[in-house]
Amino acid sequence: MPPDPKIETVLVCDDVRREHSGKDILIGVYSGGIGISALPAPINVAFWITLRAPAPGTFALSLRINLPHKNPAIDMTMHIEISPPPDMPFSDQPTAIFTRPLPLMITAPGDLALHYRWSKQGKYRSLLRKPIAIVSPPPAP
């Protein structure tokens, strides 16, 4: 079994789409925290992740999302196949994967925390934290 890939980048967005050309479109990237205007707040989040695999293989990446205020964790597993195109040698270039938008209900300010583990064994490790805060709308011009 090949060694696990290394996660290099994680971005939190409203949505991610892949064009026919293979390019990814990231919509509504949260560069800082997540601002909401009132509670409860329904939001959609998608995660765009780049990783680097040391060898070709099939990998199972388990993600766990924790929301503020004792909401139950959301678990998902992504099965990732990393292989070179036919007639090309393997390269450890970064690979981008993403989740579809996940509908979340925010019931309190706090942190959205994303954790990961490879396969279904082992302990979850922290991947990122995004603060969620109530923000005031900008003043009218």
PDB file of C-alpha atoms in Angstrom, residues 4-137:
ATOM      1  CA  ASP A   4      -0.729   8.509   2.249  1.00  0.00           C
ATOM      2  CA  PRO A   5      -0.842  11.730   0.204  1.00  0.00           C
ATOM      3  CA  LYS A   6       0.067  15.043   1.824  1.00  0.00           C
ATOM      4  CA  ILE A   7      -2.648  17.709   1.971  1.00  0.00           C
ATOM      5  CA  GLU A   8      -1.195  21.040   0.846  1.00  0.00           C
ATOM      6  CA  THR A   9      -4.102  23.493   0.537  1.00  0.00           C
ATOM      7  CA  VAL A  10      -7.679  23.718   1.784  1.00  0.00           C
ATOM      8  CA  LEU A  11     -10.040  26.491   0.703  1.00  0.00           C
ATOM      9  CA  VAL A  12     -13.591  27.006   1.965  1.00  0.00           C
ATOM     10  CA  CYS A  13     -16.012  28.229  -0.725  1.00  0.00           C
ATOM     11  CA  ASP A  14     -19.708  28.531  -1.426  1.00  0.00           C
ATOM     12  CA  ASP A  15     -19.338  26.213  -4.430  1.00  0.00           C
ATOM     13  CA  VAL A  16     -16.747  24.558  -6.692  1.00  0.00           C
ATOM     14  CA  ARG A  17     -17.371  23.547 -10.293  1.00  0.00           C
ATOM     15  CA  ARG A  18     -15.168  21.740 -12.794  1.00  0.00           C
ATOM     16  CA  GLU A  19     -15.193  22.835 -16.437  1.00  0.00           C
ATOM     17  CA  HIS A  20     -15.024  20.379 -19.324  1.00  0.00           C
ATOM     18  CA  SER A  21     -11.438  21.575 -19.827  1.00  0.00           C
ATOM     19  CA  GLY A  22     -10.556  20.340 -16.316  1.00  0.00           C
ATOM     20  CA  LYS A  23     -10.223  23.803 -14.760  1.00  0.00           C
ATOM     21  CA  ASP A  24     -11.888  24.364 -11.390  1.00  0.00           C
ATOM     22  CA  ILE A  25     -14.085  27.391 -10.698  1.00  0.00           C
ATOM     23  CA  LEU A  26     -14.134  28.439  -7.048  1.00  0.00           C
ATOM     24  CA  ILE A  27     -17.161  30.548  -6.121  1.00  0.00           C
ATOM     25  CA  GLY A  28     -17.345  32.650  -2.971  1.00  0.00           C
ATOM     26  CA  VAL A  29     -13.969  31.802  -1.394  1.00  0.00           C
ATOM     27  CA  TYR A  30     -13.828  32.642   2.322  1.00  0.00           C
ATOM     28  CA  SER A  31     -10.429  34.293   2.727  1.00  0.00           C
ATOM     29  CA  GLY A  32     -11.066  35.035   6.398  1.00  0.00           C
ATOM     30  CA  GLY A  33     -13.944  34.139   8.647  1.00  0.00           C
ATOM     31  CA  ILE A  34     -17.533  33.393   7.703  1.00  0.00           C
ATOM     32  CA  GLY A  35     -19.867  36.323   8.326  1.00  0.00           C
ATOM     33  CA  ILE A  36     -23.577  35.800   8.895  1.00  0.00           C
ATOM     34  CA  SER A  37     -26.253  38.437   9.468  1.00  0.00           C
ATOM     35  CA  ALA A  38     -28.516  36.584  11.925  1.00  0.00           C
ATOM     36  CA  LEU A  39     -29.108  33.259  13.641  1.00  0.00           C
ATOM     37  CA  PRO A  40     -30.013  30.640  12.683  1.00  0.00           C
ATOM     38  CA  ALA A  41     -28.200  30.953   9.358  1.00  0.00           C
ATOM     39  CA  PRO A  42     -28.377  28.405   6.548  1.00  0.00           C
ATOM     40  CA  ILE A  43     -25.119  28.372   4.557  1.00  0.00           C
ATOM     41  CA  ASN A  44     -23.517  26.160   1.934  1.00  0.00           C
ATOM     42  CA  VAL A  45     -19.833  25.309   2.094  1.00  0.00           C
ATOM     43  CA  ALA A  46     -17.624  23.344  -0.261  1.00  0.00           C
ATOM     44  CA  PHE A  47     -14.006  22.383   0.362  1.00  0.00           C
ATOM     45  CA  TRP A  48     -11.363  22.574  -2.390  1.00  0.00           C
ATOM     46  CA  ILE A  49      -8.293  20.543  -1.432  1.00  0.00           C
ATOM     47  CA  THR A  50      -4.938  20.089  -3.138  1.00  0.00           C
ATOM     48  CA  LEU A  51      -2.851  17.087  -2.234  1.00  0.00           C
ATOM     49  CA  ARG A  52       0.359  15.464  -3.392  1.00  0.00           C
ATOM     50  CA  ALA A  53       0.627  11.679  -3.582  1.00  0.00           C
ATOM     51  CA  PRO A  54       4.079  10.049  -3.459  1.00  0.00           C
ATOM     52  CA  ALA A  55       2.879   7.157  -5.645  1.00  0.00           C
ATOM     53  CA  PRO A  56      -0.177   6.149  -7.677  1.00  0.00           C
ATOM     54  CA  GLY A  57      -2.974   4.434  -5.802  1.00  0.00           C
ATOM     55  CA  THR A  58      -6.475   4.565  -4.408  1.00  0.00           C
ATOM     56  CA  PHE A  59      -6.885   6.482  -1.176  1.00  0.00           C
ATOM     57  CA  ALA A  60      -9.791   6.980   1.229  1.00  0.00           C
ATOM     58  CA  LEU A  61      -9.903  10.455   2.773  1.00  0.00           C
ATOM     59  CA  SER A  62     -12.314  10.840   5.690  1.00  0.00           C
ATOM     60  CA  LEU A  63     -13.413  14.370   6.561  1.00  0.00           C
ATOM     61  CA  ARG A  64     -15.185  15.498   9.733  1.00  0.00           C
ATOM     62  CA  ILE A  65     -16.842  18.904  10.041  1.00  0.00           C
ATOM     63  CA  ASN A  66     -17.543  20.280  13.502  1.00  0.00           C
ATOM     64  CA  LEU A  67     -19.883  23.252  13.884  1.00  0.00           C
ATOM     65  CA  PRO A  68     -20.296  25.582  16.852  1.00  0.00           C
ATOM     66  CA  HIS A  69     -22.645  24.937  19.758  1.00  0.00           C
ATOM     67  CA  LYS A  70     -22.587  21.167  20.155  1.00  0.00           C
ATOM     68  CA  ASN A  71     -24.050  20.399  16.740  1.00  0.00           C
ATOM     69  CA  PRO A  72     -23.350  16.787  15.720  1.00  0.00           C
ATOM     70  CA  ALA A  73     -20.262  16.238  13.586  1.00  0.00           C
ATOM     71  CA  ILE A  74     -20.718  15.693   9.851  1.00  0.00           C
ATOM     72  CA  ASP A  75     -18.613  12.825   8.492  1.00  0.00           C
ATOM     73  CA  MET A  76     -17.876  11.928   4.877  1.00  0.00           C
ATOM     74  CA  THR A  77     -15.374   9.759   3.017  1.00  0.00           C
ATOM     75  CA  MET A  78     -13.938  10.486  -0.419  1.00  0.00           C
ATOM     76  CA  HIS A  79     -12.328   7.703  -2.474  1.00  0.00           C
ATOM     77  CA  ILE A  80      -9.524   9.180  -4.569  1.00  0.00           C
ATOM     78  CA  GLU A  81      -7.847   7.427  -7.492  1.00  0.00           C
ATOM     79  CA  ILE A  82      -4.465   8.895  -8.398  1.00  0.00           C
ATOM     80  CA  SER A  83      -2.909   7.503 -11.547  1.00  0.00           C
ATOM     81  CA  PRO A  84      -0.991   8.902 -14.515  1.00  0.00           C
ATOM     82  CA  PRO A  85      -2.624   9.210 -17.927  1.00  0.00           C
ATOM     83  CA  PRO A  86      -1.947   6.251 -20.239  1.00  0.00           C
ATOM     84  CA  ASP A  87       1.586   6.150 -21.658  1.00  0.00           C
ATOM     85  CA  MET A  88       2.862   8.793 -19.207  1.00  0.00           C
ATOM     86  CA  PRO A  89       5.099   8.320 -16.175  1.00  0.00           C
ATOM     87  CA  PHE A  90       3.741   9.081 -12.705  1.00  0.00           C
ATOM     88  CA  SER A  91       4.419  12.605 -11.452  1.00  0.00           C
ATOM     89  CA  ASP A  92       3.888  13.824  -7.914  1.00  0.00           C
ATOM     90  CA  GLN A  93       2.222  17.020  -9.146  1.00  0.00           C
ATOM     91  CA  PRO A  94      -0.568  18.326  -6.908  1.00  0.00           C
ATOM     92  CA  THR A  95      -4.046  16.913  -7.443  1.00  0.00           C
ATOM     93  CA  ALA A  96      -7.172  18.963  -6.692  1.00  0.00           C
ATOM     94  CA  ILE A  97     -10.291  17.392  -5.219  1.00  0.00           C
ATOM     95  CA  PHE A  98     -13.424  19.053  -3.887  1.00  0.00           C
ATOM     96  CA  THR A  99     -16.691  18.415  -2.136  1.00  0.00           C
ATOM     97  CA  ARG A 100     -20.073  19.448  -3.425  1.00  0.00           C
ATOM     98  CA  PRO A 101     -21.727  22.273  -1.473  1.00  0.00           C
ATOM     99  CA  LEU A 102     -22.864  21.023   1.912  1.00  0.00           C
ATOM    100  CA  PRO A 103     -25.947  22.670   3.434  1.00  0.00           C
ATOM    101  CA  LEU A 104     -25.207  23.659   7.032  1.00  0.00           C
ATOM    102  CA  MET A 105     -27.373  25.340   9.649  1.00  0.00           C
ATOM    103  CA  ILE A 106     -25.398  27.694  11.868  1.00  0.00           C
ATOM    104  CA  THR A 107     -27.105  28.111  15.243  1.00  0.00           C
ATOM    105  CA  ALA A 108     -24.376  29.965  17.169  1.00  0.00           C
ATOM    106  CA  PRO A 109     -21.172  31.911  16.556  1.00  0.00           C
ATOM    107  CA  GLY A 110     -17.931  29.966  16.945  1.00  0.00           C
ATOM    108  CA  ASP A 111     -15.617  27.948  14.729  1.00  0.00           C
ATOM    109  CA  LEU A 112     -16.227  25.672  11.790  1.00  0.00           C
ATOM    110  CA  ALA A 113     -13.499  23.038  12.158  1.00  0.00           C
ATOM    111  CA  LEU A 114     -12.421  20.564   9.488  1.00  0.00           C
ATOM    112  CA  HIS A 115     -10.525  17.402  10.458  1.00  0.00           C
ATOM    113  CA  TYR A 116      -9.182  14.564   8.318  1.00  0.00           C
ATOM    114  CA  ARG A 117      -7.739  11.072   8.403  1.00  0.00           C
ATOM    115  CA  TRP A 118      -6.611   8.653   5.724  1.00  0.00           C
ATOM    116  CA  SER A 119      -8.615   5.431   5.498  1.00  0.00           C
ATOM    117  CA  LYS A 120     -11.066   4.693   8.280  1.00  0.00           C
ATOM    118  CA  GLN A 121      -8.393   4.083  10.853  1.00  0.00           C
ATOM    119  CA  GLY A 122      -6.447   6.349  13.086  1.00  0.00           C
ATOM    120  CA  LYS A 123      -7.189   9.585  14.814  1.00  0.00           C
ATOM    121  CA  TYR A 124      -8.652  12.629  13.076  1.00  0.00           C
ATOM    122  CA  ARG A 125      -6.186  15.505  12.633  1.00  0.00           C
ATOM    123  CA  SER A 126      -7.063  19.180  12.499  1.00  0.00           C
ATOM    124  CA  LEU A 127      -6.985  20.641   8.995  1.00  0.00           C
ATOM    125  CA  LEU A 128      -8.498  24.126   9.380  1.00  0.00           C
ATOM    126  CA  ARG A 129     -10.665  26.398  11.504  1.00  0.00           C
ATOM    127  CA  LYS A 130     -12.870  29.199  10.201  1.00  0.00           C
ATOM    128  CA  PRO A 131     -14.453  31.591  12.690  1.00  0.00           C
ATOM    129  CA  ILE A 132     -18.172  32.188  12.213  1.00  0.00           C
ATOM    130  CA  ALA A 133     -19.425  35.552  13.477  1.00  0.00           C
ATOM    131  CA  ILE A 134     -22.507  37.726  13.237  1.00  0.00           C
ATOM    132  CA  VAL A 135     -21.613  40.806  11.219  1.00  0.00           C
ATOM    133  CA  SER A 136     -23.503  44.036  10.762  1.00  0.00           C
ATOM    134  CA  PRO A 137     -24.478  44.994   7.238  1.00  0.00           C
TER     135      PRO A 137
END
